[in-house]
XYZ file of C-alpha atoms in Angstrom:
214
model
C 6.204 -10.479 15.643
C 2.527 -9.661 15.942
C 1.750 -7.085 18.337
C -1.770 -8.643 19.192
C -1.796 -12.622 19.234
C -5.475 -12.338 19.778
C -6.645 -10.809 16.765
C -7.448 -13.402 13.636
C -4.026 -13.555 11.400
C -3.965 -11.523 8.193
C -4.515 -13.743 5.070
C -2.046 -13.032 2.034
C -2.031 -14.376 -1.129
C 0.899 -14.432 -3.584
C 1.138 -13.879 -7.123
C 4.385 -14.193 -8.665
C 5.012 -16.173 -12.058
C 8.748 -17.094 -10.542
C 8.466 -19.836 -8.014
C 11.574 -19.346 -6.440
C 10.507 -15.360 -5.615
C 7.083 -17.056 -4.394
C 9.091 -19.283 -1.969
C 11.320 -16.594 -0.555
C 8.663 -14.307 0.104
C 6.075 -16.895 1.742
C 9.228 -18.084 4.253
C 9.782 -14.661 5.402
C 5.483 -13.812 5.877
C 5.060 -16.746 7.162
C 7.651 -16.566 10.080
C 5.240 -13.504 11.562
C 2.798 -14.649 13.832
C 0.001 -12.479 12.384
C 0.426 -13.475 9.086
C -0.174 -16.436 7.057
C -0.004 -17.165 3.037
C -3.219 -19.103 1.783
C -2.570 -19.666 -1.804
C 0.111 -18.072 -4.616
C -0.716 -17.801 -8.066
C 1.256 -17.261 -11.537
C -0.877 -16.240 -13.689
C -4.159 -13.882 -13.972
C -6.311 -17.055 -14.378
C -4.845 -18.687 -11.263
C -4.806 -15.909 -9.430
C -8.717 -15.171 -10.407
C -9.314 -18.766 -8.831
C -7.481 -18.363 -6.057
C -9.034 -15.208 -5.086
C -12.380 -16.085 -5.706
C -12.322 -19.192 -3.514
C -9.636 -18.338 -1.011
C -10.982 -15.078 -0.317
C -7.812 -13.778 1.196
C -7.405 -10.262 2.903
C -4.357 -8.925 1.295
C -2.618 -9.775 -2.119
C 1.137 -9.749 -3.427
C 1.032 -9.088 -6.962
C 3.787 -8.848 -8.960
C 3.494 -6.042 -12.171
C 5.050 -8.964 -14.767
C 3.325 -11.831 -15.052
C 4.804 -12.984 -18.467
C 3.017 -14.457 -21.095
C -0.976 -12.846 -20.754
C -2.036 -9.805 -18.274
C 0.154 -8.461 -16.241
C 0.482 -6.957 -12.555
C -2.033 -4.137 -13.056
C -4.637 -5.287 -15.101
C -4.935 -8.849 -13.050
C -5.364 -6.024 -9.479
C -8.290 -4.370 -11.437
C -9.884 -7.623 -12.325
C -9.327 -8.839 -8.393
C -10.610 -5.206 -7.070
C -13.981 -5.797 -9.469
C -14.925 -8.938 -7.762
C -17.942 -9.024 -5.260
C -15.661 -9.271 -2.312
C -12.365 -7.590 -3.276
C -8.912 -8.137 -1.350
C -7.040 -5.286 -0.810
C -4.060 -5.765 -3.363
C -0.325 -4.799 -2.720
C 2.116 -4.328 -5.693
C 5.516 -6.173 -4.737
C 7.173 -6.103 -8.062
C 11.294 -4.556 -9.224
C 9.426 -1.761 -11.254
C 8.917 1.578 -9.967
C 8.659 4.134 -13.697
C 5.948 6.693 -13.066
C 3.783 4.823 -15.974
C 3.946 1.015 -13.633
C 2.749 3.077 -10.758
C 0.002 4.845 -12.160
C -1.358 1.996 -13.905
C -1.443 -0.022 -10.813
C -2.982 2.714 -8.659
C -5.226 3.229 -11.333
C -6.096 -0.285 -10.941
C -7.075 -0.160 -7.439
C -3.723 -1.153 -5.631
C -3.673 0.099 -2.346
C 0.183 0.024 -2.003
C 3.175 -0.252 -4.095
C 6.555 -1.348 -2.602
C 9.349 -2.429 -4.358
C 11.241 -6.175 -3.964
C 14.535 -4.753 -2.519
C 12.825 -3.462 0.559
C 13.499 -4.746 4.283
C 11.896 -7.650 5.452
C 10.202 -6.058 8.461
C 8.911 -3.101 5.317
C 6.696 -5.719 3.526
C 5.883 -6.970 6.974
C 4.317 -3.185 8.057
C 3.331 -2.718 4.130
C 1.072 -6.098 4.765
C -0.802 -5.162 7.924
C -0.917 -1.856 6.731
C -2.384 -2.662 3.666
C -4.760 -4.741 5.156
C -6.631 -1.802 7.239
C -7.004 0.306 3.972
C -3.862 2.354 4.737
C -2.059 3.436 1.347
C 0.896 2.407 1.679
C 3.689 3.367 -0.733
C 7.611 2.651 -1.036
C 9.633 6.390 -0.920
C 10.578 6.261 -4.032
C 7.264 5.544 -5.430
C 6.131 8.209 -2.692
C 8.001 10.640 -4.349
C 7.690 9.833 -7.943
C 4.030 10.683 -7.074
C 4.908 13.782 -5.169
C 6.814 14.927 -8.384
C 3.952 14.079 -11.037
C 0.958 16.134 -7.870
C 2.506 19.613 -8.452
C 2.739 20.810 -4.598
C 5.814 19.809 -3.728
C 5.123 17.839 -0.267
C 8.041 15.751 1.198
C 7.978 11.800 1.547
C 6.446 12.842 5.261
C 3.838 14.874 4.104
C 2.614 11.870 1.854
C 2.614 10.078 5.000
C 1.012 12.120 6.992
C -2.099 12.495 4.554
C -2.679 9.396 3.537
C -3.271 8.551 7.142
C -5.293 11.217 7.712
C -7.363 9.529 4.968
C -8.016 6.904 7.774
C -9.228 9.381 10.085
C -6.522 9.261 12.423
C -6.532 12.214 14.759
C -3.206 14.012 15.897
C -1.953 12.309 18.487
C -2.844 8.914 16.568
C -0.192 10.203 14.325
C 2.120 11.526 16.536
C 2.091 7.828 18.353
C 2.438 6.148 14.993
C 5.330 8.173 13.842
C 6.953 9.141 17.421
C 7.051 13.424 16.866
C 4.863 14.968 19.477
C 2.001 16.242 18.749
C 3.343 20.057 17.895
C 5.418 18.246 15.136
C 2.510 16.545 13.194
C 0.336 20.436 13.712
C 3.542 22.020 12.164
C 2.701 19.194 9.445
C -0.530 19.869 8.634
C 0.271 23.509 8.729
C 2.766 22.959 5.512
C 0.768 20.737 4.056
C -2.393 23.417 4.290
C -0.343 25.931 3.144
C 0.935 23.580 -0.008
C -2.404 22.305 -0.701
C -4.395 25.467 -0.632
C -6.690 24.107 1.797
C -7.592 24.918 5.506
C -9.027 21.519 7.100
C -8.046 18.016 7.237
C -10.893 17.046 5.250
C -10.211 19.144 2.591
C -6.413 18.309 2.559
C -7.396 14.318 1.758
C -10.245 15.706 -0.847
C -7.720 17.974 -2.439
C -4.516 14.539 -2.409
C -6.818 12.629 -3.785
C -8.319 14.319 -6.437
C -4.830 15.145 -7.183
C -3.631 10.822 -6.678
C -1.119 12.170 -3.998
C -2.841 9.561 -2.095
C -5.427 7.002 -2.832
C -8.777 6.741 -0.964
C -9.505 4.886 1.607
C -12.230 1.632 0.836
């Protein structure tokens, strides 16, 4: 349920080549007061037409769309539009190659289809705010790839830092004390060899630990 009934609903588009999957995701999403599905597509052509005509805030994108272009290629095309939507990958694939191709194409987040519904809703809302949203398994793969052995929580904090949140904001969002946040930041600075928040975010983006906020 939405925490702010006065806020406009987040407009979501579904891109998946399986009608049953789209129907199931639509039913879940539209049960939330602050989320609405404005359209569905099954391939690259219909996805581009849908987005150009309806301008959704967030596109839920599968990676395997059957014959033709895959989800990463479609993501790149959508992100190149004059008014691009945010793209949240929703798939069963979690290999490093799949993850990196989607992120390099411009996806703001990457979630697996076995995620609990509440994780999906949070991911859609976070993506709509311009946040980087990664499934824990995906974040762990990116951490291993990036070099510094950051924990999943540290990667999460870096993603939030990129949106400009203060220590107080971080503590409130993560349900911890500000002292705990400061401890996490100290570890992050040490592992990334930086001494400021801005430098930590810049280094994390440079090493593809997180994506830049649009």
